[in-house]
Amino acid sequence: MKKFSQQIILKIIALSIGALILTAVILNVFSAKNTKRMVFDLTEEELKVTAYHLDNELENEYSGDWSFDGTTLKKGPDDVKAVFQKQLEELSKKTGLDYILFYNDTHILTTLTDENGKQLTGEKPSDEVISTVLKGGNDFYSRNLTIAGRTYHGYYTPLKNPDGSVTGMIFTGRASEKINRKISSLIISVTVIAVVLTLTISVIGFLLAAKISKKLNILSDTVAAIGEGKLTVSMPEDLIGRKDEIGTISRAIVQLRESLTNIISSTVSLSKHIKAYGDDLSYSAEEASEASRQVTQAVDDITKGSVSQSESVQISANSTKQMEEDITSITRTVRTLTELSLDMKEASDRVMRAMEDLLRQNNDVTEAVDAIRNVINMTSDSVESISHAADIIAEISTQTNLLSLNASIEAARAGEAGKGFAVVATEISHLADQSNEAAGTIAGITDKLVKDSSNSVTSVDALVEKFKAQSAKIKEAKQDMNILSENATKVQDSTKDTGEKTTTMNETKEQLTGLIEDLSAISEQNAASTQETNAAMEELNATFSIIADSAKNLMEIADELENKIGFFQLETTE
């Protein structure tokens, strides 16, 4: 990952400063307009209050009606021209305003002077002023009054006698150039303040840019190292302890690294267990397959014995027929029958021993199959643990996305200065997506393992049922062989009795005939049982092949999982 370039941050700061300057210009223009309007409003209020105050002072200082004879201005019986002129001049010096006292529409007293300092008297007001004030008895204000060639902001108020009749006007005004200078002074002051603030904020912004760039480079390097699988990378404590967004991102990165470390460590351990279980399963399958081959061989021996037994029964039947035809050869037949009964007894004993071996081997195979089922169940549990670990990775990815979203929101709140945080949030979101994809891959693998384990368990359960059925049939065959052995003993005793009691030969012949029929039925049953056993053993061998293939697939999956996890570098403990 490339380091954060200060040029980007400087561009952000430049844009921020540009926005600040534009804002300052807009505010300055807006402030200039508002300042001008405010000064005009204050000037109007000032002139109004001053005019009322002057009118009140003139009214209360002397009593009587106003009169003017062209030279003398009186208020009642008193000549007030000189007194009021002096008062207007003093008031003008204190307030900076100009005053005019009109008798009707003619200047009588004024503070206005020409270039030589001579008072300007005799000026006539405009027709609008005369109509509004003298004739209408109302106040009049204007921001564009021209008096003796100069522009004024002026306020006219009626000058009344005690009876309320309008006899003149009082004018208070301020020169427009003075007001404009005041407005310009205020605008210049605001502009200077804006420039100073802009420069100050710019300097602070550049200093913060350098500091933030350094911190962001550390975060970038740490995230890049984690992205390369280096989970041993550390985060400086001063960044973790910060209370701002950088501290939040730092703690989130540390938490992500620790969570990945724990998950990967657990996954490595589980992959080793899966590989070991695969080895055990493969070994058990080979042993079970070998036991199955031994059982198949024993069943073949039983089949041969059944064939031999069937031949012996046929011989006995032929001997019985010969006994009917030729009673004289009974002695030879009895001898032959005795030999055959001995052979039958020996064959029956051999079959019994084979049955016992088959039953014992069947029990061993059943135990081996149970062990295989336990191994498969343990493998399934391990796979579920891996699936749980994958869910944890997906959950951490979700939390990381939430942290990235929170960082993006905080960056958006920070405005232009927070775009750097948005970049970090985007990188963290990409890392979270990669973790989520890895978790999905692990989940797919574990799903396949669970499916294979479920199929193996189903196959083993079916195999166990078949072995139970086989054990039941072997026990039935053993019981039949016990009967066969007992019958062989009876045949042997009968042949002895036949040699000793020839007179009862016919009865013995009948018994021998029934016994031979029983032996024939037993032989047929034994043949059928051995065929079923052969079929079951073939299915068992096929099942063991499936188990061996599943164990091989499990080992390959464990190796693949171990190779993928090897991408991450974990701390080693001594």
Coordinates of C-alpha atoms in Angstrom, one line a residue:
M1 CA 0.0 0.0 0.0
K2 CA 1.3 3.4 -0.9
K3 CA 2.0 5.9 1.8
F4 CA -0.3 8.8 2.3
S5 CA 1.1 11.7 0.2
Q6 CA 1.2 15.1 1.9
Q7 CA 0.4 16.5 -1.6
I8 CA -3.1 15.0 -1.3
I9 CA -3.6 16.4 2.2
L10 CA -2.2 19.8 1.0
K11 CA -4.7 19.7 -1.8
I12 CA -7.4 19.0 0.7
I13 CA -6.1 21.9 2.8
A14 CA -5.9 24.1 -0.2
L15 CA -9.4 23.3 -1.2
S16 CA -10.5 24.0 2.4
I17 CA -8.6 27.3 2.5
G18 CA -10.1 28.2 -0.9
A19 CA -13.6 27.3 0.5
L20 CA -12.7 29.4 3.6
I21 CA -11.6 32.3 1.4
L22 CA -14.7 32.1 -0.7
T23 CA -16.8 31.9 2.4
A24 CA -15.0 34.8 3.9
V25 CA -15.6 36.8 0.7
I26 CA -19.3 35.9 0.6
L27 CA -19.6 36.7 4.3
N28 CA -17.6 39.9 3.8
V29 CA -20.0 41.0 1.0
F30 CA -23.0 40.0 3.0
S31 CA -21.5 41.7 6.1
A32 CA -20.8 44.8 4.0
K33 CA -24.4 45.0 2.9
N34 CA -25.7 44.3 6.4
T35 CA -23.2 46.8 7.9
K36 CA -24.3 49.5 5.4
R37 CA -28.0 48.8 6.2
M38 CA -27.3 48.7 9.9
V39 CA -25.4 52.0 9.8
F40 CA -28.1 53.6 7.8
D41 CA -30.7 52.3 10.2
L42 CA -28.7 53.5 13.2
T43 CA -28.1 56.9 11.5
E44 CA -31.8 57.2 11.0
E45 CA -32.6 56.3 14.6
E46 CA -29.8 58.6 15.8
L47 CA -31.1 61.6 13.8
K48 CA -34.7 60.9 14.8
V49 CA -33.8 60.7 18.5
T50 CA -31.6 63.8 18.2
A51 CA -34.4 65.8 16.4
Y52 CA -36.9 64.9 19.1
H53 CA -34.4 65.7 21.8
L54 CA -33.6 69.1 20.3
D55 CA -37.3 69.8 19.8
N56 CA -38.0 69.0 23.4
E57 CA -35.1 71.2 24.6
L58 CA -36.3 74.1 22.5
E59 CA -39.8 73.7 23.6
N60 CA -39.1 73.5 27.4
E61 CA -36.4 76.1 27.7
Y62 CA -38.6 79.1 26.9
S63 CA -42.4 79.3 26.8
G64 CA -44.6 81.0 24.2
D65 CA -45.2 81.0 20.5
W66 CA -42.5 81.2 17.9
S67 CA -42.1 84.4 15.9
F68 CA -39.6 85.8 13.4
D69 CA -39.5 89.3 11.9
G70 CA -36.8 88.7 9.5
T71 CA -34.0 89.5 11.9
T72 CA -35.1 88.5 15.5
L73 CA -36.2 85.0 16.4
K74 CA -38.4 85.0 19.5
K75 CA -40.0 82.4 21.7
G76 CA -42.7 84.2 23.4
P77 CA -41.3 87.5 24.5
D78 CA -37.7 86.3 24.6
D79 CA -35.1 86.7 21.8
V80 CA -33.6 83.2 21.5
K81 CA -31.7 83.4 18.3
A82 CA -28.2 83.8 19.8
V83 CA -28.8 81.4 22.6
F84 CA -30.2 78.6 20.4
Q85 CA -27.5 79.2 17.8
K86 CA -24.8 78.7 20.4
Q87 CA -26.6 75.6 21.8
L88 CA -26.8 74.1 18.3
E89 CA -23.1 74.7 17.7
E90 CA -22.1 73.1 21.0
L91 CA -24.4 70.2 20.3
S92 CA -22.9 69.8 16.8
K93 CA -19.4 69.6 18.2
K94 CA -20.4 66.9 20.7
T95 CA -22.4 64.7 18.3
G96 CA -20.8 65.5 14.9
L97 CA -24.3 66.2 13.5
D98 CA -25.5 69.3 11.7
Y99 CA -28.7 71.1 12.8
I100 CA -31.0 73.6 11.1
L101 CA -33.9 75.5 12.6
F102 CA -36.5 76.6 10.1
Y103 CA -39.2 79.2 10.7
N104 CA -41.8 78.2 8.2
D105 CA -39.5 77.2 5.2
T106 CA -36.6 79.5 5.8
H107 CA -33.2 78.7 7.6
I108 CA -33.0 80.8 10.8
L109 CA -30.4 78.9 12.8
T110 CA -27.9 76.4 11.4
T111 CA -24.6 74.7 12.0
L112 CA -23.8 74.4 8.3
T113 CA -21.0 76.5 6.9
D114 CA -19.5 77.1 3.6
E115 CA -15.8 76.7 2.6
N116 CA -15.0 80.0 4.3
G117 CA -16.8 79.1 7.6
K118 CA -19.7 81.3 7.0
Q119 CA -23.1 80.0 8.0
L120 CA -25.4 78.9 5.3
T121 CA -28.8 80.5 5.8
G122 CA -31.7 81.2 3.6
E123 CA -31.8 77.7 2.0
K124 CA -35.2 76.4 1.0
P125 CA -36.2 72.8 1.6
S126 CA -37.7 70.6 -1.2
D127 CA -41.3 70.7 -2.0
E128 CA -41.6 67.1 -0.7
V129 CA -40.3 68.2 2.7
I130 CA -42.6 71.2 2.9
S131 CA -45.6 69.1 1.9
T132 CA -44.8 66.4 4.4
V133 CA -43.6 68.4 7.4
L134 CA -44.9 71.9 7.2
K135 CA -48.3 71.1 5.7
G136 CA -48.8 67.6 6.9
G137 CA -47.2 67.9 10.3
N138 CA -45.3 64.6 9.9
D139 CA -41.7 63.6 10.2
F140 CA -39.6 63.2 7.1
Y141 CA -36.4 61.2 6.6
S142 CA -34.2 60.9 3.5
R143 CA -30.7 59.3 2.8
N144 CA -30.2 61.5 -0.2
L145 CA -30.7 65.1 0.7
T146 CA -28.7 67.8 -1.1
I147 CA -28.0 70.9 0.9
A148 CA -25.6 73.6 -0.3
G149 CA -24.1 71.1 -2.8
R150 CA -23.5 68.4 -0.2
T151 CA -25.3 65.1 0.3
Y152 CA -26.9 64.3 3.7
H153 CA -28.8 61.8 5.6
G154 CA -31.4 64.1 7.2
Y155 CA -34.4 64.0 9.5
Y156 CA -37.1 66.7 9.6
T157 CA -39.6 67.0 12.4
P158 CA -42.2 69.8 12.8
L159 CA -41.6 72.8 15.1
K160 CA -44.9 73.5 16.8
N161 CA -46.3 76.3 19.0
P162 CA -47.9 75.4 22.3
D163 CA -51.3 75.2 20.6
G164 CA -50.0 72.5 18.3
S165 CA -49.8 74.6 15.1
V166 CA -46.8 74.0 12.9
T167 CA -44.6 77.0 12.7
G168 CA -41.4 75.6 11.4
M169 CA -39.1 72.6 11.2
I170 CA -36.1 71.1 13.0
F171 CA -33.5 69.4 10.9
T172 CA -30.8 67.0 12.1
G173 CA -28.4 65.5 9.5
R174 CA -25.1 63.8 9.0
A175 CA -23.0 64.2 5.9
S176 CA -23.1 61.1 3.6
E177 CA -19.3 61.1 3.2
K178 CA -18.9 60.7 6.9
I179 CA -21.3 57.8 7.0
N180 CA -19.6 56.2 4.0
R181 CA -16.2 56.5 5.6
K182 CA -17.5 54.8 8.7
I183 CA -19.0 52.0 6.6
S184 CA -15.7 51.6 4.7
S185 CA -13.8 51.5 8.0
L186 CA -16.0 48.7 9.3
I187 CA -15.7 46.7 6.1
I188 CA -11.9 47.1 6.1
S189 CA -11.8 45.9 9.7
V190 CA -13.9 42.8 8.9
T191 CA -11.8 42.1 5.9
V192 CA -8.5 42.3 7.9
I193 CA -10.0 40.0 10.5
A194 CA -11.0 37.5 7.8
V195 CA -7.6 37.6 6.3
V196 CA -5.9 37.1 9.6
L197 CA -8.2 34.3 10.5
T198 CA -7.6 32.6 7.1
L199 CA -3.9 32.8 7.5
T200 CA -4.0 31.5 11.0
I201 CA -6.3 28.6 10.0
S202 CA -4.0 27.9 7.0
V203 CA -0.9 27.6 9.2
I204 CA -2.8 25.4 11.7
G205 CA -4.1 23.3 8.8
F206 CA -0.6 22.7 7.4
L207 CA 0.7 21.8 10.8
L208 CA -2.2 19.4 11.4
A209 CA -1.7 18.0 7.9
A210 CA 1.9 17.0 8.6
K211 CA 0.9 15.5 12.0
I212 CA -2.1 13.6 10.6
S213 CA -0.2 12.4 7.5
K214 CA 2.4 10.8 9.8
K215 CA -0.3 9.0 11.8
L216 CA -2.2 7.9 8.8
N217 CA 1.0 6.5 7.2
I218 CA 1.5 4.4 10.4
L219 CA -2.1 3.1 10.1
S220 CA -1.6 2.5 6.4
D221 CA 1.6 0.5 7.0
T222 CA -0.1 -1.6 9.7
V223 CA -3.1 -2.4 7.6
A224 CA -0.8 -3.3 4.6
A225 CA 1.2 -5.6 6.8
I226 CA -2.0 -7.4 8.0
G227 CA -3.2 -7.6 4.4
E228 CA 0.1 -9.3 3.5
G229 CA -0.5 -11.9 6.3
K230 CA 1.9 -10.4 8.8
L231 CA -0.2 -10.8 12.0
T232 CA 2.9 -10.1 14.1
V233 CA 2.9 -6.4 13.3
S234 CA 2.4 -4.1 16.3
M235 CA 0.6 -0.7 16.7
P236 CA 2.2 2.2 18.6
E237 CA 0.6 2.7 22.0
D238 CA 0.3 6.5 21.5
L239 CA -2.1 5.8 18.6
I240 CA -4.1 3.2 20.5
G241 CA -4.6 5.6 23.4
R242 CA -5.9 8.5 21.3
K243 CA -9.5 9.6 21.9
D244 CA -10.2 10.7 18.3
E245 CA -11.0 8.8 15.1
I246 CA -7.4 7.8 14.6
G247 CA -7.4 6.1 18.0
T248 CA -10.7 4.4 17.1
I249 CA -9.3 3.1 13.9
S250 CA -6.0 2.0 15.6
R251 CA -8.0 0.0 18.2
A252 CA -10.1 -1.5 15.5
I253 CA -7.0 -2.6 13.6
V254 CA -5.5 -4.1 16.8
Q255 CA -8.7 -5.9 17.5
L256 CA -8.8 -7.2 13.9
R257 CA -5.2 -8.4 14.1
E258 CA -5.9 -10.2 17.4
S259 CA -9.1 -11.8 16.1
L260 CA -7.4 -13.0 12.9
T261 CA -4.5 -14.3 15.0
N262 CA -6.9 -16.3 17.2
I263 CA -9.0 -17.6 14.3
I264 CA -6.0 -18.6 12.2
S265 CA -4.3 -20.3 15.2
S266 CA -7.5 -22.3 15.9
T267 CA -7.8 -23.1 12.2
V268 CA -4.2 -24.3 12.0
S269 CA -4.8 -26.6 15.0
L270 CA -8.1 -27.9 13.5
S271 CA -6.4 -28.6 10.2
K272 CA -3.8 -30.7 11.9
H273 CA -6.5 -32.6 13.8
I274 CA -8.4 -33.2 10.5
K275 CA -5.3 -34.5 8.9
A276 CA -4.6 -36.8 11.9
Y277 CA -8.2 -38.0 11.8
G278 CA -7.9 -38.6 8.1
D279 CA -4.8 -40.8 8.7
D280 CA -6.6 -42.8 11.4
L281 CA -9.7 -43.2 9.2
S282 CA -7.6 -44.4 6.3
Y283 CA -5.7 -46.9 8.5
S284 CA -9.0 -48.1 10.0
A285 CA -10.5 -48.6 6.6
E286 CA -7.5 -50.6 5.5
E287 CA -7.8 -52.9 8.6
A288 CA -11.5 -53.3 8.0
S289 CA -11.0 -54.1 4.4
E290 CA -8.4 -56.8 5.4
A291 CA -10.9 -58.2 7.9
S292 CA -13.6 -58.3 5.2
R293 CA -11.3 -60.3 2.9
Q294 CA -10.7 -62.8 5.7
V295 CA -14.5 -63.1 6.2
T296 CA -14.9 -63.6 2.5
Q297 CA -12.3 -66.4 2.5
A298 CA -14.1 -68.0 5.4
V299 CA -17.4 -67.8 3.6
D300 CA -15.8 -69.5 0.6
D301 CA -14.7 -72.4 2.9
I302 CA -18.2 -72.7 4.2
T303 CA -19.5 -72.8 0.6
K304 CA -17.1 -75.7 -0.2
G305 CA -18.2 -77.5 2.9
S306 CA -21.8 -77.1 1.9
V307 CA -21.1 -78.6 -1.5
S308 CA -19.3 -81.5 0.1
Q309 CA -22.2 -82.0 2.5
S310 CA -24.7 -82.0 -0.4
E311 CA -22.7 -84.7 -2.2
S312 CA -22.6 -86.8 1.0
V313 CA -26.4 -86.5 1.4
Q314 CA -26.9 -87.6 -2.2
I315 CA -24.7 -90.6 -1.6
S316 CA -26.7 -91.5 1.5
A317 CA -29.9 -91.3 -0.6
N318 CA -28.5 -93.6 -3.2
S319 CA -27.4 -96.0 -0.5
T320 CA -30.9 -96.0 0.9
K321 CA -32.3 -97.0 -2.5
Q322 CA -29.7 -99.7 -2.8
M323 CA -30.7 -101.0 0.6
E324 CA -34.2 -101.4 -0.6
E325 CA -33.1 -103.3 -3.7
D326 CA -30.5 -105.5 -2.2
I327 CA -30.8 -106.3 1.5
T328 CA -27.9 -108.6 1.2
S329 CA -25.5 -105.6 0.7
I330 CA -26.7 -103.9 3.8
T331 CA -23.6 -104.6 5.7
R332 CA -21.4 -103.0 3.1
T333 CA -23.9 -100.1 2.9
V334 CA -23.9 -99.7 6.7
R335 CA -20.1 -99.6 6.6
T336 CA -20.1 -97.0 3.9
L337 CA -22.8 -95.1 5.8
T338 CA -20.6 -95.2 8.9
E339 CA -17.7 -93.8 7.0
L340 CA -19.8 -91.1 5.5
S341 CA -21.3 -90.2 8.9
L342 CA -17.8 -89.9 10.3
D343 CA -16.8 -87.6 7.4
M344 CA -20.0 -85.7 7.9
K345 CA -19.2 -85.3 11.6
E346 CA -15.7 -84.1 10.8
A347 CA -17.1 -81.7 8.1
S348 CA -19.7 -80.5 10.6
D349 CA -17.1 -79.8 13.2
R350 CA -15.0 -78.0 10.7
V351 CA -18.0 -75.9 9.6
M352 CA -18.7 -75.2 13.3
R353 CA -15.2 -74.0 13.8
A354 CA -15.4 -71.9 10.7
M355 CA -18.7 -70.5 11.9
E356 CA -17.2 -69.6 15.2
D357 CA -14.2 -67.9 13.5
L358 CA -16.6 -66.1 11.1
L359 CA -18.7 -64.9 14.0
R360 CA -15.7 -63.7 15.9
Q361 CA -14.3 -62.0 12.8
N362 CA -17.8 -60.5 12.2
N363 CA -17.7 -59.1 15.8
D364 CA -14.2 -57.7 15.2
V365 CA -15.4 -56.1 11.9
T366 CA -18.4 -54.6 13.7
E367 CA -16.1 -53.1 16.4
A368 CA -13.9 -51.7 13.7
V369 CA -16.9 -50.2 11.9
D370 CA -18.0 -48.7 15.2
A371 CA -14.5 -47.2 15.6
I372 CA -14.8 -45.8 12.1
R373 CA -18.1 -44.3 12.9
N374 CA -16.6 -42.7 16.0
V375 CA -13.8 -41.3 14.0
I376 CA -16.2 -39.9 11.4
N377 CA -18.3 -38.4 14.2
M378 CA -15.1 -36.8 15.6
T379 CA -14.3 -35.5 12.1
S380 CA -17.8 -34.1 11.8
D381 CA -17.4 -32.3 15.2
S382 CA -14.1 -30.9 14.0
V383 CA -15.6 -29.7 10.8
E384 CA -18.4 -28.1 12.8
S385 CA -15.7 -26.3 14.8
I386 CA -14.1 -25.1 11.6
S387 CA -17.6 -23.9 10.4
H388 CA -18.0 -22.1 13.7
A389 CA -14.6 -20.5 13.2
A390 CA -15.7 -19.4 9.7
D391 CA -18.8 -17.9 11.2
I392 CA -16.6 -16.0 13.6
I393 CA -14.5 -14.7 10.7
A394 CA -17.7 -13.6 8.9
E395 CA -19.0 -11.9 12.1
I396 CA -15.7 -10.1 12.5
S397 CA -15.8 -9.1 8.9
T398 CA -19.3 -7.7 9.5
Q399 CA -18.1 -5.8 12.6
T400 CA -15.1 -4.5 10.6
N401 CA -17.6 -3.3 7.9
L402 CA -19.6 -1.5 10.6
L403 CA -16.4 0.1 12.0
S404 CA -15.5 1.1 8.4
L405 CA -19.0 2.5 8.0
N406 CA -18.6 4.4 11.3
A407 CA -15.3 5.7 10.2
S408 CA -16.8 6.9 6.8
I409 CA -19.6 8.6 8.7
E410 CA -17.1 10.3 11.0
A411 CA -15.0 11.3 7.9
A412 CA -18.1 12.7 6.3
R413 CA -18.8 14.7 9.4
A414 CA -15.3 16.1 9.4
G415 CA -16.0 17.4 5.9
E416 CA -13.1 17.9 3.5
A417 CA -10.5 17.4 6.2
G418 CA -11.9 13.9 6.8
K419 CA -11.3 12.5 3.3
G420 CA -8.1 10.8 4.6
F421 CA -10.2 8.8 7.1
A422 CA -12.6 7.8 4.3
V423 CA -9.6 6.3 2.4
V424 CA -8.7 4.3 5.5
A425 CA -12.3 3.2 6.0
T426 CA -12.4 2.0 2.3
E427 CA -9.2 0.0 2.8
I428 CA -10.6 -1.6 6.0
S429 CA -13.8 -2.4 4.1
H430 CA -11.8 -4.1 1.4
L431 CA -9.9 -6.1 4.0
A432 CA -13.3 -7.1 5.6
D433 CA -14.6 -8.2 2.2
Q434 CA -11.5 -10.3 1.6
S435 CA -12.0 -11.9 5.1
N436 CA -15.6 -12.5 4.3
E437 CA -14.6 -14.2 1.0
A438 CA -12.1 -16.4 2.9
A439 CA -14.8 -17.3 5.4
G440 CA -17.1 -18.2 2.6
T441 CA -14.4 -20.5 1.1
I442 CA -13.9 -22.2 4.5
A443 CA -17.6 -22.5 4.9
G444 CA -17.9 -24.2 1.5
I445 CA -15.1 -26.6 2.4
T446 CA -16.7 -27.4 5.8
D447 CA -20.1 -27.9 4.1
K448 CA -18.5 -30.5 1.8
L449 CA -16.8 -32.1 4.7
V450 CA -20.1 -32.3 6.6
K451 CA -21.8 -33.8 3.6
D452 CA -19.0 -36.4 3.1
S453 CA -19.1 -37.2 6.9
S454 CA -22.9 -37.5 6.8
N455 CA -22.6 -39.9 3.8
S456 CA -19.9 -41.9 5.6
V457 CA -22.0 -42.1 8.7
T458 CA -24.9 -43.3 6.6
S459 CA -22.8 -45.9 4.9
V460 CA -21.3 -47.1 8.2
D461 CA -24.7 -47.4 9.8
A462 CA -26.0 -49.4 6.9
L463 CA -22.8 -51.6 7.1
V464 CA -23.5 -52.1 10.8
E465 CA -27.1 -53.2 10.1
K466 CA -25.8 -55.6 7.5
F467 CA -23.2 -57.0 9.9
K468 CA -26.0 -57.5 12.5
A469 CA -28.1 -59.3 9.9
Q470 CA -25.0 -61.4 9.0
S471 CA -24.4 -62.2 12.7
A472 CA -28.0 -63.4 13.0
K473 CA -27.6 -65.6 10.0
I474 CA -24.3 -67.0 11.2
K475 CA -25.9 -67.8 14.5
E476 CA -28.8 -69.5 12.6
A477 CA -26.3 -71.4 10.5
K478 CA -24.4 -72.4 13.7
Q479 CA -27.6 -73.7 15.2
D480 CA -28.3 -75.6 12.0
M481 CA -24.8 -77.0 12.1
N482 CA -25.4 -78.1 15.7
I483 CA -28.4 -79.9 14.5
L484 CA -26.4 -81.4 11.7
S485 CA -23.7 -82.6 14.1
E486 CA -26.3 -84.1 16.4
N487 CA -27.9 -85.8 13.3
A488 CA -24.5 -87.1 12.2
T489 CA -24.0 -88.6 15.7
K490 CA -27.4 -90.2 15.4
V491 CA -26.5 -91.6 12.0
Q492 CA -23.3 -93.0 13.4
D493 CA -25.3 -94.7 16.3
S494 CA -27.9 -95.9 13.8
T495 CA -25.3 -97.5 11.6
K496 CA -23.9 -99.3 14.7
D497 CA -27.4 -100.4 15.6
T498 CA -28.0 -101.5 12.1
G499 CA -24.9 -103.8 12.2
E500 CA -26.1 -105.3 15.4
K501 CA -29.8 -105.4 14.6
T502 CA -30.4 -106.4 11.1
T503 CA -34.0 -107.4 11.9
T504 CA -34.9 -103.7 12.4
M505 CA -33.3 -102.7 9.1
N506 CA -36.5 -101.5 7.5
E507 CA -37.4 -99.2 10.3
T508 CA -33.9 -97.8 10.4
K509 CA -34.1 -97.3 6.6
E510 CA -37.2 -95.1 7.0
Q511 CA -35.5 -93.1 9.7
L512 CA -32.4 -92.7 7.6
T513 CA -34.5 -91.6 4.6
G514 CA -36.1 -88.8 6.8
L515 CA -32.8 -87.8 8.1
I516 CA -31.3 -87.5 4.6
E517 CA -34.2 -85.3 3.6
D518 CA -33.5 -83.0 6.6
L519 CA -29.8 -83.0 5.7
S520 CA -30.7 -82.0 2.1
A521 CA -32.8 -79.1 3.3
I522 CA -30.1 -77.9 5.6
S523 CA -27.5 -78.1 2.8
E524 CA -29.7 -76.0 0.6
Q525 CA -30.2 -73.5 3.4
N526 CA -26.5 -73.4 4.0
A527 CA -25.8 -72.7 0.4
A528 CA -28.3 -69.9 0.3
S529 CA -26.9 -68.4 3.5
T530 CA -23.3 -68.5 2.1
Q531 CA -24.5 -66.7 -1.1
E532 CA -26.2 -63.9 0.9
T533 CA -23.0 -63.7 3.0
N534 CA -20.9 -63.3 -0.1
A535 CA -23.2 -60.5 -1.4
A536 CA -23.0 -58.7 1.9
M537 CA -19.2 -59.0 2.0
E538 CA -19.0 -57.5 -1.5
E539 CA -21.2 -54.6 -0.4
L540 CA -18.9 -54.3 2.7
N541 CA -15.8 -54.1 0.6
A542 CA -17.4 -51.4 -1.6
T543 CA -18.3 -49.4 1.5
F544 CA -14.7 -49.7 2.8
S545 CA -13.5 -48.4 -0.6
I546 CA -15.8 -45.4 -0.2
I547 CA -14.5 -44.8 3.3
A548 CA -10.9 -45.0 2.2
D549 CA -11.6 -42.5 -0.7
S550 CA -13.4 -40.1 1.8
A551 CA -10.4 -40.3 4.2
K552 CA -8.1 -39.5 1.3
N553 CA -10.3 -36.5 0.3
L554 CA -10.3 -35.4 3.9
M555 CA -6.5 -35.4 4.1
E556 CA -6.3 -33.5 0.8
I557 CA -8.8 -30.9 2.1
A558 CA -6.7 -30.6 5.3
D559 CA -3.5 -30.1 3.3
E560 CA -5.2 -27.4 1.1
L561 CA -6.5 -25.7 4.2
E562 CA -3.1 -25.7 5.8
N563 CA -1.5 -24.3 2.7
K564 CA -4.0 -21.4 2.6
I565 CA -3.6 -20.6 6.2
G566 CA 0.1 -20.6 5.8
F567 CA -0.3 -17.2 4.1
F568 CA -0.6 -15.7 7.6
Q569 CA 2.5 -15.2 9.8
L570 CA 1.7 -15.9 13.4
E571 CA 3.8 -15.4 16.5
T572 CA 5.7 -18.5 17.6
T573 CA 5.8 -19.5 21.3
E574 CA 8.8 -21.2 22.7

